[in-house]
Structure formats: structure tokens, C-alpha cells
Coordinates of C-alpha atoms in Angstrom, one line a residue:
M1 CA 78.0 -60.2 11.5
N2 CA 74.6 -58.6 11.5
I3 CA 73.1 -56.8 14.8
F4 CA 70.2 -60.0 15.3
R5 CA 73.4 -62.7 15.1
L6 CA 75.4 -60.5 17.3
Y7 CA 72.8 -59.9 19.7
G8 CA 72.0 -63.6 19.7
R9 CA 75.5 -64.3 19.8
V10 CA 75.8 -62.0 23.5
L11 CA 72.4 -63.8 24.8
A12 CA 74.7 -67.4 24.1
L13 CA 77.4 -66.1 26.5
L14 CA 75.0 -66.6 29.2
G15 CA 74.9 -70.4 28.9
S16 CA 76.8 -71.8 31.2
E17 CA 73.4 -70.0 33.3
S18 CA 70.8 -71.0 31.5
R19 CA 68.5 -72.0 34.3
L20 CA 68.3 -68.4 35.5
A21 CA 68.0 -67.3 32.1
W22 CA 64.8 -69.3 31.2
G23 CA 63.1 -68.9 34.5
L24 CA 64.3 -64.8 33.6
A25 CA 62.9 -65.4 30.3
L26 CA 59.5 -66.9 31.5
A27 CA 58.9 -64.2 34.6
N28 CA 59.4 -61.6 31.5
M29 CA 56.8 -63.2 29.7
A30 CA 53.8 -63.8 32.9
L31 CA 55.1 -60.1 33.7
A32 CA 54.3 -58.7 30.0
S33 CA 51.2 -60.5 29.4
A34 CA 50.2 -59.5 33.3
Q35 CA 50.8 -56.1 32.7
F36 CA 47.6 -55.6 29.7
A37 CA 45.3 -56.7 32.2
E38 CA 44.9 -53.5 34.2
P39 CA 43.8 -51.1 31.0
V40 CA 41.9 -54.1 30.6
L41 CA 39.8 -54.0 33.8
L42 CA 39.8 -50.6 33.7
G43 CA 38.0 -50.1 30.6
R44 CA 35.2 -53.3 31.8
I45 CA 34.9 -51.0 35.6
I46 CA 34.1 -47.7 33.9
D47 CA 31.7 -49.5 31.4
T48 CA 30.3 -51.4 34.3
L49 CA 29.9 -47.9 35.9
T50 CA 28.2 -46.1 33.0
G51 CA 26.1 -49.0 32.0
A52 CA 24.2 -48.9 35.3
Q53 CA 24.2 -44.6 35.0
T54 CA 22.8 -45.4 31.4
R55 CA 20.3 -47.6 33.2
G56 CA 19.6 -45.6 36.1
E57 CA 20.8 -48.4 38.7
P58 CA 23.2 -48.8 41.7
P59 CA 26.2 -50.6 40.2
S60 CA 26.4 -54.6 40.5
W61 CA 29.0 -54.7 44.1
P62 CA 29.9 -58.2 43.5
H63 CA 30.7 -57.1 40.0
L64 CA 32.8 -54.7 40.6
S65 CA 34.5 -56.4 43.8
S66 CA 35.9 -59.6 41.6
L67 CA 37.0 -56.9 38.8
L68 CA 38.8 -54.7 41.5
G69 CA 40.3 -57.9 43.6
A70 CA 41.3 -59.6 39.7
W71 CA 43.4 -55.8 39.3
A72 CA 44.7 -55.9 42.7
G73 CA 46.0 -59.6 42.1
F74 CA 47.2 -58.7 38.6
G75 CA 49.4 -55.8 40.7
I76 CA 51.1 -57.5 43.4
F77 CA 51.9 -60.0 40.7
T78 CA 53.5 -57.7 38.3
I79 CA 54.7 -56.3 41.6
A80 CA 56.8 -59.0 42.7
C81 CA 57.7 -60.4 39.3
G82 CA 59.5 -57.5 38.9
T83 CA 61.4 -57.4 41.7
L84 CA 62.9 -60.6 41.4
I85 CA 63.3 -60.3 37.7
A86 CA 65.7 -56.9 38.8
L87 CA 67.2 -58.7 41.5
Y88 CA 68.3 -62.1 39.9
A89 CA 69.1 -60.4 36.5
D90 CA 71.5 -57.8 38.0
R91 CA 72.9 -60.9 39.9
L92 CA 73.1 -63.3 36.6
A93 CA 74.8 -60.3 34.7
H94 CA 77.5 -59.4 37.0
R95 CA 78.4 -63.4 37.5
R96 CA 78.3 -63.7 33.8
R97 CA 80.7 -60.5 32.9
H98 CA 83.6 -61.4 35.0
A99 CA 83.5 -64.8 34.2
V100 CA 83.5 -63.6 29.7
L101 CA 86.3 -60.7 31.2
T102 CA 88.1 -63.7 33.2
D103 CA 87.9 -66.2 29.9
Y104 CA 88.7 -63.1 27.2
F105 CA 91.8 -62.9 29.6
E106 CA 92.5 -66.3 29.1
H107 CA 92.4 -66.9 26.0
V108 CA 94.5 -63.7 25.2
L109 CA 97.4 -64.8 27.1
Q110 CA 97.1 -67.7 24.9
L111 CA 97.4 -66.3 21.4
P112 CA 100.7 -66.3 20.0
L113 CA 103.8 -63.4 20.1
T114 CA 103.3 -63.2 16.7
Y115 CA 99.1 -62.0 17.2
H116 CA 100.4 -59.7 20.2
G117 CA 103.5 -58.0 17.5
N118 CA 100.7 -57.0 15.5
T119 CA 98.1 -55.8 18.1
H120 CA 98.6 -52.9 20.3
S121 CA 98.1 -53.6 24.4
G122 CA 96.1 -50.5 24.4
R123 CA 93.2 -51.9 22.3
L124 CA 93.7 -55.1 23.5
M125 CA 92.3 -53.8 27.2
K126 CA 90.0 -51.6 25.5
V127 CA 88.4 -54.0 23.3
M128 CA 87.8 -56.5 26.8
L129 CA 86.9 -53.6 29.4
Q130 CA 84.2 -52.5 26.4
G131 CA 83.4 -55.2 25.1
T132 CA 82.7 -56.8 28.5
D133 CA 80.5 -53.6 29.9
A134 CA 78.6 -54.0 26.6
L135 CA 77.6 -57.3 27.3
W136 CA 76.3 -56.4 31.2
G137 CA 74.1 -54.0 29.8
L138 CA 72.9 -55.7 27.0
W139 CA 72.0 -58.8 29.5
V140 CA 70.8 -56.4 32.4
G141 CA 68.6 -54.6 29.7
F142 CA 67.0 -57.9 27.8
F143 CA 65.8 -59.3 31.0
R144 CA 64.8 -55.8 32.3
D145 CA 63.4 -54.2 28.9
H146 CA 64.0 -55.7 25.8
L147 CA 62.0 -59.3 26.2
A148 CA 58.8 -57.9 28.2
S149 CA 58.9 -55.2 25.3
F150 CA 58.8 -57.3 22.2
I151 CA 56.8 -59.9 24.2
S152 CA 54.0 -57.2 25.3
L153 CA 53.7 -55.4 21.7
L154 CA 53.4 -59.7 20.4
V155 CA 50.4 -59.7 23.3
L156 CA 49.1 -56.2 22.9
L157 CA 48.3 -56.7 19.2
P158 CA 46.0 -59.7 19.6
V159 CA 44.3 -58.5 22.1
S160 CA 43.6 -54.9 20.6
L161 CA 42.3 -56.8 17.7
F162 CA 40.0 -59.1 20.3
I163 CA 39.0 -56.5 21.9
N164 CA 37.6 -53.2 19.1
W165 CA 39.9 -54.0 15.8
R166 CA 39.3 -50.6 14.5
L167 CA 40.8 -49.0 17.3
A168 CA 43.1 -51.7 16.8
T169 CA 44.4 -50.4 13.5
L170 CA 45.9 -47.5 15.0
L171 CA 47.9 -49.1 17.3
I172 CA 49.2 -51.5 13.8
V173 CA 49.6 -48.7 12.1
L174 CA 51.6 -46.7 14.8
C175 CA 53.7 -50.1 15.2
V176 CA 54.8 -50.3 11.1
V177 CA 55.7 -46.5 11.0
F178 CA 57.8 -47.2 14.0
A179 CA 59.5 -50.2 12.7
G180 CA 59.9 -48.4 9.0
L181 CA 61.6 -45.5 10.6
T182 CA 63.7 -47.8 13.6
A183 CA 64.9 -49.6 10.1
L184 CA 65.9 -47.0 8.5
I185 CA 67.6 -44.9 11.4
V186 CA 69.5 -48.5 11.6
R187 CA 70.5 -48.0 8.3
K188 CA 72.0 -44.6 8.1
T189 CA 74.0 -45.0 11.2
E190 CA 75.4 -48.6 11.1
T191 CA 78.7 -47.5 9.3
L192 CA 79.1 -44.2 11.5
Q193 CA 78.8 -46.2 14.2
S194 CA 81.8 -48.6 13.2
S195 CA 84.1 -45.3 12.5
V196 CA 83.2 -44.2 15.3
E197 CA 84.6 -47.1 17.2
R198 CA 87.8 -46.9 15.3
H199 CA 88.1 -43.6 16.7
Y200 CA 87.8 -44.8 20.5
S201 CA 90.6 -47.4 19.1
D202 CA 92.6 -45.4 17.9
L203 CA 92.1 -43.2 21.3
A204 CA 93.0 -46.3 23.5
E205 CA 96.6 -46.9 21.5
R206 CA 97.5 -43.6 21.4
A207 CA 97.1 -42.7 25.6
S208 CA 98.1 -45.9 26.4
D209 CA 101.4 -45.6 24.0
T210 CA 102.3 -42.2 25.4
L211 CA 101.6 -43.2 29.2
G212 CA 103.8 -46.1 28.5
N213 CA 107.1 -44.2 27.1
I214 CA 106.5 -41.4 29.5
A215 CA 110.1 -41.0 30.0
L216 CA 110.6 -40.2 26.5
V217 CA 107.9 -38.0 26.4
Q218 CA 109.5 -36.0 28.4
S219 CA 113.3 -36.1 27.8
F220 CA 112.2 -35.1 24.1
S221 CA 110.2 -32.5 25.3
R222 CA 107.3 -34.3 23.6
L223 CA 104.4 -33.3 25.7
E224 CA 102.7 -30.4 24.1
A225 CA 103.0 -32.5 21.1
E226 CA 101.6 -35.5 22.5
V227 CA 98.4 -33.7 23.5
I228 CA 98.1 -32.3 20.5
E229 CA 97.9 -35.1 18.6
L230 CA 95.7 -37.1 21.0
R231 CA 92.7 -33.8 20.8
Q232 CA 92.7 -33.9 17.1
I233 CA 92.1 -37.9 17.4
V234 CA 89.2 -36.6 20.4
E235 CA 88.1 -34.2 17.4
R236 CA 87.9 -36.5 15.0
L237 CA 86.1 -39.1 16.9
L238 CA 83.4 -35.8 17.9
A239 CA 83.0 -35.3 14.3
A240 CA 81.9 -38.7 13.5
Q241 CA 79.6 -39.3 16.3
M242 CA 77.4 -36.1 15.6
P243 CA 75.8 -37.6 12.8
V244 CA 75.2 -40.6 14.5
L245 CA 74.2 -38.8 17.5
S246 CA 71.5 -36.6 15.4
W247 CA 70.0 -39.8 13.8
W248 CA 68.9 -41.2 16.6
A249 CA 67.8 -37.4 18.1
L250 CA 65.5 -37.7 14.9
A251 CA 64.2 -41.3 15.6
N252 CA 63.2 -40.1 19.0
I253 CA 60.8 -37.1 18.1
L254 CA 59.8 -39.0 15.5
T255 CA 58.5 -42.2 17.5
R256 CA 56.6 -39.1 20.0
T257 CA 55.2 -37.2 17.4
S258 CA 53.8 -41.3 16.3
T259 CA 52.9 -42.1 19.5
T260 CA 51.0 -38.5 20.5
L261 CA 48.9 -38.5 16.9
T262 CA 47.8 -42.1 17.8
V263 CA 46.8 -41.2 21.1
L264 CA 45.0 -38.5 20.0
S265 CA 43.4 -40.5 16.7
I266 CA 41.9 -42.6 19.5
I267 CA 40.3 -40.2 20.8
I268 CA 39.4 -38.7 17.5
V269 CA 37.9 -41.9 16.6
G270 CA 36.6 -43.6 19.4
T271 CA 34.5 -40.8 19.9
L272 CA 33.0 -41.4 16.2
L273 CA 32.9 -45.0 17.2
H274 CA 31.0 -44.5 20.4
I275 CA 28.2 -41.8 18.7
N276 CA 27.7 -45.0 16.8
G277 CA 27.5 -47.4 18.8
Q278 CA 30.6 -49.4 18.0
A279 CA 32.7 -48.9 20.8
T280 CA 32.5 -48.6 24.9
I281 CA 33.9 -45.3 26.6
G282 CA 35.3 -48.2 28.1
E283 CA 37.1 -49.7 25.6
M284 CA 38.3 -46.0 24.6
V285 CA 39.9 -46.1 28.1
T286 CA 41.6 -49.6 27.8
F287 CA 43.0 -48.3 24.2
M288 CA 44.4 -45.3 25.8
N289 CA 45.6 -47.2 28.2
F290 CA 47.1 -49.4 25.3
A291 CA 48.8 -46.5 23.7
G292 CA 50.4 -45.1 27.0
L293 CA 51.6 -48.9 27.2
I294 CA 52.8 -49.0 23.4
I295 CA 54.4 -45.2 24.5
I296 CA 56.6 -46.9 26.6
R297 CA 57.5 -50.3 25.0
L298 CA 58.4 -48.0 21.1
E299 CA 61.0 -45.7 23.3
Q300 CA 62.2 -49.0 25.3
S301 CA 62.4 -50.0 21.9
V302 CA 64.4 -47.4 20.4
G303 CA 66.5 -47.2 23.5
F304 CA 67.0 -51.3 23.0
I305 CA 68.2 -50.3 19.4
N306 CA 70.2 -47.4 19.6
R307 CA 72.3 -49.6 22.1
V308 CA 72.4 -52.4 20.0
M309 CA 73.5 -50.3 17.8
S310 CA 76.4 -48.3 19.3
E311 CA 77.9 -51.5 21.5
A312 CA 77.9 -53.2 18.2
P313 CA 81.2 -51.7 16.6
R314 CA 82.8 -53.3 20.1
L315 CA 81.0 -56.1 20.5
R316 CA 82.4 -57.1 17.0
E317 CA 85.6 -56.0 17.7
F318 CA 85.5 -58.3 21.4
F319 CA 84.3 -61.6 19.5
Q320 CA 86.8 -60.5 16.5
V321 CA 89.9 -61.2 19.1
W322 CA 87.2 -63.7 21.0
D323 CA 87.6 -65.8 17.6
T324 CA 91.3 -65.5 16.8
V325 CA 92.1 -69.3 17.2
P326 CA 95.9 -69.8 18.0
A327 CA 97.8 -71.0 15.5
I328 CA 100.3 -72.7 18.1
R329 CA 97.9 -74.9 20.5
D330 CA 98.0 -79.0 22.0
T331 CA 97.0 -81.9 19.7
P332 CA 93.6 -84.1 21.1
D333 CA 97.0 -86.4 21.7
A334 CA 99.3 -84.4 23.9
V335 CA 100.6 -85.5 27.0
D336 CA 102.3 -83.5 29.7
P337 CA 106.5 -84.4 29.8
G338 CA 107.7 -84.4 32.8
R339 CA 110.6 -82.9 33.7
L340 CA 113.1 -83.5 30.6
R341 CA 116.5 -84.5 30.5
G342 CA 117.3 -82.0 28.1
Q343 CA 118.8 -83.8 24.9
V344 CA 117.6 -81.2 22.0
D345 CA 117.6 -82.3 18.2
F346 CA 116.9 -80.0 15.0
K347 CA 116.5 -82.6 12.2
D348 CA 116.1 -80.4 8.5
V349 CA 114.3 -77.7 9.9
S350 CA 112.4 -74.7 7.9
F351 CA 110.2 -72.1 9.0
S352 CA 109.6 -69.0 6.9
Y353 CA 106.9 -66.3 7.8
D354 CA 105.9 -65.0 4.8
G355 CA 106.0 -68.3 2.8
K356 CA 108.6 -65.9 0.9
Q357 CA 111.7 -65.9 2.0
M358 CA 113.1 -68.4 4.7
A359 CA 113.6 -67.5 8.0
A360 CA 115.1 -71.2 8.9
A361 CA 116.7 -73.2 5.9
D362 CA 117.4 -76.3 6.7
L363 CA 118.8 -76.7 10.0
N364 CA 120.5 -80.0 12.0
F365 CA 121.9 -79.8 14.9
K366 CA 121.9 -81.6 17.9
A367 CA 122.7 -80.2 22.0
M368 CA 123.4 -82.8 24.7
P369 CA 121.9 -82.2 28.3
G370 CA 124.1 -79.8 30.3
D371 CA 125.8 -78.4 26.4
T372 CA 126.0 -74.6 25.9
I373 CA 125.4 -73.7 22.3
A374 CA 126.1 -70.1 21.1
L375 CA 123.8 -69.3 18.4
V376 CA 125.6 -66.0 16.3
G377 CA 125.3 -64.1 13.1
A378 CA 124.0 -61.2 11.8
T379 CA 120.5 -59.7 13.4
G380 CA 118.0 -61.0 11.1
A381 CA 120.4 -63.9 10.0
G382 CA 117.4 -66.4 12.1
K383 CA 118.9 -67.6 15.3
S384 CA 115.8 -65.9 16.9
T385 CA 114.2 -67.8 15.0
A386 CA 115.8 -70.9 15.2
I387 CA 114.9 -70.6 19.5
A388 CA 111.4 -68.9 18.8
L389 CA 110.4 -72.6 16.7
L390 CA 112.2 -74.5 19.9
H391 CA 109.8 -72.9 22.3
R392 CA 106.6 -73.6 19.6
A393 CA 106.4 -69.5 19.1
F394 CA 105.9 -71.8 15.9
D395 CA 105.9 -74.7 14.0
P396 CA 108.4 -75.4 11.2
Q397 CA 106.9 -76.1 7.6
T398 CA 109.7 -78.6 7.4
G399 CA 111.6 -81.1 9.9
V400 CA 111.3 -82.4 12.8
I401 CA 112.8 -80.4 16.6
E402 CA 112.6 -83.0 19.1
I403 CA 113.6 -83.1 23.2
D404 CA 114.9 -86.4 24.4
G405 CA 113.6 -88.0 21.0
I406 CA 109.8 -86.9 21.4
D407 CA 108.5 -84.4 18.7
I408 CA 107.8 -80.9 20.9
R409 CA 104.4 -81.1 19.6
R410 CA 103.3 -84.5 21.1
F411 CA 103.9 -82.2 24.6
K412 CA 101.6 -80.2 25.7
L413 CA 102.2 -76.7 25.5
A414 CA 102.5 -76.0 28.9
G415 CA 104.4 -79.1 30.0
L416 CA 106.7 -77.9 26.8
R417 CA 107.4 -74.7 28.0
H418 CA 107.8 -75.3 32.2
N419 CA 111.1 -76.8 30.7
I420 CA 112.6 -74.4 29.2
G421 CA 113.3 -71.3 30.7
V422 CA 114.1 -68.1 28.8
V423 CA 116.2 -64.9 30.4
F424 CA 115.2 -61.9 27.5
Q425 CA 117.3 -58.9 26.4
E426 CA 114.9 -56.9 27.5
A427 CA 114.2 -58.2 31.4
L428 CA 110.4 -58.6 31.4
L429 CA 109.3 -57.8 35.2
F430 CA 105.8 -57.2 36.5
N431 CA 104.7 -53.6 38.1
R432 CA 104.5 -55.9 41.5
S433 CA 107.0 -57.2 44.3
I434 CA 110.0 -58.6 44.0
A435 CA 108.6 -61.3 45.3
D436 CA 105.8 -61.8 42.9
N437 CA 108.6 -61.5 39.9
L438 CA 110.2 -64.2 41.8
R439 CA 107.3 -66.5 42.2
V440 CA 106.8 -66.1 38.2
G441 CA 109.7 -68.8 37.8
K442 CA 108.2 -70.7 41.0
A443 CA 105.1 -69.8 42.5
D444 CA 105.4 -71.9 45.9
A445 CA 109.2 -70.7 46.4
T446 CA 110.0 -70.3 49.9
E447 CA 111.7 -66.8 50.8
A448 CA 114.5 -69.0 51.8
E449 CA 114.3 -70.4 47.8
M450 CA 114.1 -67.1 46.5
R451 CA 116.9 -65.8 49.1
E452 CA 119.8 -68.6 47.5
A453 CA 118.3 -68.1 43.8
V454 CA 119.2 -64.0 44.1
R455 CA 122.7 -64.4 45.9
R456 CA 123.4 -67.2 43.5
A457 CA 122.1 -64.2 40.7
Q458 CA 124.3 -61.5 42.1
A459 CA 121.2 -60.0 43.3
L460 CA 121.1 -60.1 46.7
D461 CA 123.2 -57.2 48.0
F462 CA 120.8 -54.2 45.9
I463 CA 117.8 -56.2 47.2
E464 CA 118.9 -55.6 51.2
R465 CA 120.0 -52.3 50.0
K466 CA 117.0 -50.2 48.2
F467 CA 113.8 -52.8 48.9
E468 CA 115.3 -54.0 52.4
G469 CA 113.5 -57.3 51.5
F470 CA 111.4 -60.0 48.8
E471 CA 108.1 -57.0 49.2
G472 CA 109.2 -53.6 47.8
R473 CA 108.0 -53.3 44.4
V474 CA 110.0 -52.6 41.2
G475 CA 107.4 -50.1 39.1
E476 CA 106.2 -50.5 35.9
R477 CA 108.2 -52.3 34.1
G478 CA 110.8 -52.3 36.7
R479 CA 111.8 -48.6 36.2
S480 CA 112.5 -48.3 39.3
L481 CA 115.4 -51.3 38.9
S482 CA 118.9 -50.3 36.7
G483 CA 119.6 -52.8 33.8
G484 CA 122.0 -54.8 35.4
E485 CA 119.6 -55.2 38.0
R486 CA 116.8 -55.7 36.0
Q487 CA 118.6 -58.6 34.5
R488 CA 119.6 -60.2 37.2
L489 CA 116.3 -60.7 38.9
S490 CA 115.8 -62.3 36.0
I491 CA 118.2 -64.5 36.2
A492 CA 117.4 -65.4 39.6
R493 CA 113.8 -66.1 38.1
A494 CA 115.1 -68.6 35.7
L495 CA 117.2 -70.5 38.7
L496 CA 114.0 -70.6 40.7
K497 CA 112.5 -72.9 37.9
D498 CA 115.4 -74.8 37.6
P499 CA 114.1 -76.0 33.9
P500 CA 116.7 -78.2 32.5
I501 CA 116.9 -76.3 28.9
L502 CA 117.9 -73.0 28.9
I503 CA 118.0 -70.2 26.6
L504 CA 119.6 -67.2 26.8
D505 CA 118.6 -63.7 24.6
E506 CA 120.7 -61.6 24.2
A507 CA 121.3 -61.6 28.6
T508 CA 124.1 -58.7 28.0
S509 CA 124.4 -56.8 25.1
A510 CA 122.3 -53.5 26.8
L511 CA 125.1 -53.8 29.8
D512 CA 127.9 -51.9 30.5
A513 CA 131.2 -54.2 30.9
D514 CA 130.8 -53.5 34.5
T515 CA 127.8 -54.9 35.2
E516 CA 127.7 -57.5 32.1
A517 CA 130.9 -58.9 34.7
K518 CA 128.4 -59.1 37.8
V519 CA 125.3 -60.5 34.7
M520 CA 128.5 -63.2 33.5
L521 CA 128.7 -64.6 37.0
A522 CA 125.5 -65.0 37.5
L523 CA 124.5 -66.8 34.3
D524 CA 127.4 -68.6 35.1
E525 CA 125.4 -70.5 38.1
V526 CA 122.6 -70.4 36.2
M527 CA 123.9 -72.3 33.1
K528 CA 125.2 -75.3 35.4
N529 CA 124.2 -78.7 34.9
R530 CA 121.8 -77.2 31.9
T531 CA 121.1 -77.3 28.3
T532 CA 122.0 -74.6 27.6
F533 CA 121.3 -72.3 23.8
V534 CA 123.0 -68.4 24.0
I535 CA 122.1 -65.8 21.4
A536 CA 125.4 -63.2 21.2
H537 CA 126.3 -60.0 19.2
R538 CA 128.9 -60.4 21.4
L539 CA 131.7 -62.9 21.0
S540 CA 132.8 -62.4 24.2
T541 CA 130.0 -64.3 25.9
V542 CA 130.0 -67.2 24.3
R543 CA 133.9 -68.4 24.4
K544 CA 133.0 -71.1 27.0
A545 CA 130.2 -72.3 24.6
S546 CA 130.3 -76.3 24.0
R547 CA 129.6 -75.4 20.4
I548 CA 129.1 -72.4 17.9
L549 CA 126.4 -72.5 15.0
V550 CA 127.1 -69.5 13.5
F551 CA 124.0 -68.0 11.1
E552 CA 123.3 -66.4 7.9
A553 CA 119.9 -66.6 5.7
G554 CA 118.4 -68.8 8.0
R555 CA 121.3 -71.6 7.3
I556 CA 123.8 -72.8 9.7
V557 CA 126.9 -71.8 7.4
E558 CA 129.9 -72.7 10.3
A559 CA 129.7 -74.7 13.6
G560 CA 132.4 -75.6 16.4
T561 CA 134.7 -74.8 18.9
F562 CA 135.4 -71.0 19.6
D563 CA 139.1 -71.8 18.6
E564 CA 138.1 -74.3 15.7
L565 CA 136.3 -71.4 14.3
V566 CA 138.9 -69.0 14.9
Q567 CA 141.4 -70.9 12.8
A568 CA 139.5 -71.7 10.3
G569 CA 139.4 -68.1 9.6
G570 CA 135.8 -68.1 7.4
R571 CA 132.5 -66.1 8.5
F572 CA 133.1 -66.3 12.4
A573 CA 136.3 -65.1 12.8
S574 CA 136.0 -62.5 10.1
L575 CA 133.3 -61.6 13.4
A576 CA 135.9 -61.4 15.4
R577 CA 138.0 -59.7 14.3
T578 CA 135.0 -56.9 13.6
Q579 CA 134.9 -56.5 17.3
L580 CA 138.5 -55.8 18.2
I581 CA 139.5 -59.8 19.4
A582 CA 142.2 -60.2 17.1
A583 CA 144.0 -59.3 19.4
E584 CA 144.2 -62.4 21.1
P585 CA 146.7 -65.2 20.3
A586 CA 144.7 -68.1 18.6
V587 CA 142.4 -64.9 16.4
A588 CA 146.3 -63.3 15.4
Q589 CA 147.4 -66.7 14.5
A590 CA 144.7 -66.9 11.9
A591 CA 144.7 -63.6 10.7
A592 CA 148.7 -64.2 10.3
K593 CA 147.7 -67.0 7.6

């Protein structure tokens, strides 16, 4: 995306306030045109005075008064117009900046987990903040300076040719030289600035990664190493930035040199033309003022191009994220299912991440409302993939998943996910109050409902002991809580949501035996009267399951109740023996066969 198309997209984001934007654009055109009246009127006044002096007569006061009145009128107009542009351009830019930032944030939240798994959150934050800052700066600059600068140049050249084409030629040469120098600088710095922005992204990712793992950094005495590595990134950033700054410093020097030479040329050429009767003193003064205006506008233009070039990599990153289309999204005819009963059917479901190796192959099983289905197997066997397909983190390449007899792809994503609750292996908590974290499950939950949920989740005691209520903050990622406390809080959140379908994703795998016992009591509560899918490595957590599915290489290789599978003496029985459950009677009997 070249800078002209990029700049066009920046301006296109003003679309929702197009009426005000067009009004400001027209005001800029009027302002830019009116600014040339002053040097023209000044030249006319000087010619009037020098003409009268040459003739030995007093100047014509009515003529001078009309010129001075016109000058005052144009001056008042430019002041009023400039004030209105500055006032409303700022307001427009701020409103659109915050609107775009919110839209970007909403868009990023809708992107699939696979995208977030491959993209660092620090980078996404950096792209959002720096991208919207760049948009704001370019919008304000467009209405305050950029548009007026280009209109001024377009107005100036025809006006100057009309007044005196000989002197106008010098201004045209200045513009051509400037355009050539700017094109050279742009070509030299475009690739260099992209490299600079990559280093900024590395800096944001590294800093975010370090701060997000501060416990690891401190416990392993990584302070000095992390600081050294950050300094190295900064050094690489500066090494990439300095050549860009040098090129733009050169552009600034060349621009000032060319404008100074142009002014000097106007004086010399104007004097020669005046001696030959081909230019008046007023015309010389007019062109001197024109040259001053051009100097200002060219400097603004250099600043504009410098700004666009420096912001271009950030804007490209911003639009790259903005243009990312979620792979999973609502179909045009998607419907809100309301509250579902919870009958789940997998029919010949297959899925592959890379198109080569199957992560889930020919899955066929049914869960009736209220059933508890356990998925067991080695890491990478396909358990998590199967469940991810249920709440549409991905869609299967073949086969159909139905809930209550309807293909889940016919449901709106929000409606589908309102019917599914998840208790993750790692309890995910916001750095907010306990109440805020609980209301993720139910936005309008009352304090009485929250109290009942945490009581059933075995969490009320530590909440009252540690926080004296629901307004206490849990810290970043819940760090002020223990692992078991975080997990019980996430279970209370699921209880508040009260979904007909529940997913327990290794909900107790990281807990000690005592804490696991408390969490299991809480899970027994949350599993009541709902279809539950349990992903587990600890087979002790799935003894009460209505049915156990044993996964291997993406396929279901065994299915049955706990006792049935142990009696069968197959893969599940082997897993049970590995986890030292063989001492129990059922397993001992299977081992004796």
C-alpha cells in the first residue's frame, strides 16, 4: 500500500462525519484563496503610491481606501475562517480517533483464538494506540495545514502567471526543485522507516512480555539480562532511525536553501525587469510576499510528507489488523437460538490445522441433555480440538456438529456461546473487582446472586476473609489469589452464567489434592442438570462421567463408562494403571485377565 493510497484510507475513516469534513475542506479552500489577496493588495497600494509620487500628485484616497478596506475585509475573513477550522478540526479528529479506537478494539476481540495465539498482545496494543495517534495527527494536520498548503500552491501559480509570468517562472522552478528533492527523500526513506517500525514492535513485545512475567524475571534473577536485551533492541532501533533523520534533515536544508535562492533571484530579476519597464515595484513586492508564502507552504509540505512517511509503517500495521477478516463469523441468515436444551451431536466431524495431519478425524458421538462426557487421552490426541469445534473456535472441514438437531453454523456466534460455559485449566481473571469478574458470567447479577454462586463454588469463605466483600480487586490475572481460589472464582462465574452446556478444560490438573477436593465439590454443583464435557488427564476426575471417550491421534478409539473401559482392558485401562488406579478392585480384576 503506497503512501497516497494509505493517506486516502486515513481520510476515508472520516466518513461518518463527512458533512463536517466537507465543510472544513471548503473552508480551507476559501482560506487558502483569500490569503493571496494580501500580497496582491499590498502590491497595488505600493504601485498607487509610487505612481502618484512619480507624477508629483497626491495619491487617490478613494482608490487607496477601497484597497485598504478590501485588505481589512480579507484579513477579518481569514482570522474567522482559521479560528473555525482550528476549533472544529480538533473536535472532529478527537471524536473520530476515539470512535476508530473503539471499533478497532471490538474488531480485535472478534478475531479467532488462533490469531491471538500467533500475535503478541503487546503488539496489538501498540498497533491500536500508535495507529489511532497517527490517524489523529494526520486528520488535524489535513484540516489545519495540509489541505491549505496544496490549495495555496494550486492557486498561487495561476495568479502569479497572470500578474507577471517572468517572475512567476522563478516560483515554478522552486516548486519543481522541491518536488524532485521530496521524491528523492521519500524513495530513500520509505524502506528505512519500515525497518524502524519493526524495531518499535519488537520493543513493545519485549517490554510487555517481561512485565507480564515479572514473577519469573525476579525469581530467576533475570533483571539484568532483560534490561540488557531491551537496551540492545533500543540500540538497533536508534541505528535504524538515524539514517532516516539524516535524510529529512538534508531535505530541510535543501528546501531552505532553494527558497532563499528564489527570494534573492526575485530581487535581482525583478530589479532588471523594473529597469526595463517589465515589472513594477508593487509586483516585485507582491512576488516577495508570494515567495514568503511559498516558503511557509513548502515547509509545511515537507513536514506533511515527513509525517506521513514516519507514520506509514504504523498505519500499515493498523490497517493490516483492521483488514483481517475473522475466519469464523456469522452467516447472513444466522439466528439467535435462545436457550438451548443441550443435546450435542458430532456427525463425521474432521478437522486439520495445516491440511496435512488430522487433529480430529471422523468424530461421531452424541451427548443428551444432562450427560457428562469425558474426553481423555495423551497430549495432542485431539480432545481440546474437538471441544474447540463445539464452541466454533474453528469450523470442521467435513461433517456437522448439531445442538438440539440444528447445525451450529446456523446460530449467531454470540447466541451459541451464550449457551456454553467454559472453566479453563488456567483461571482467566481481569485485574478488576471480584464482582466485575463474576459479572462476566451474568452482567446484571445482583449481590445476592453472586453470593449464592460463590457459596456453591466453595469460594465465599476466602472472599470474606481476604476482601471483606465483592469490591476487592484480584490483581493482574488474579495474582492476589491462589490457584485453587482463582479456579473456584471461575466456577462461580460459570454458575452465574448458568449455561445448558458446560466445558471443563483440565479444570483441576494444576491443583494439589486438598485444593482439588474443594474444587471438585464446586464442580459437582456447576455440573448439575447441564450437558458437561470434561477434558482431563487425571482419570480420577472422570469416574462419574456418563460416558468416556478415549482419543488417540485425533480419533475416538474407545468409548464407554469408567468401569466398562477398565473391564475392557484396552487403552483406557492402560492409562488407569499408569496413574496408579490399578489398586482399585475394578482395575485389579482387569489386570488379572
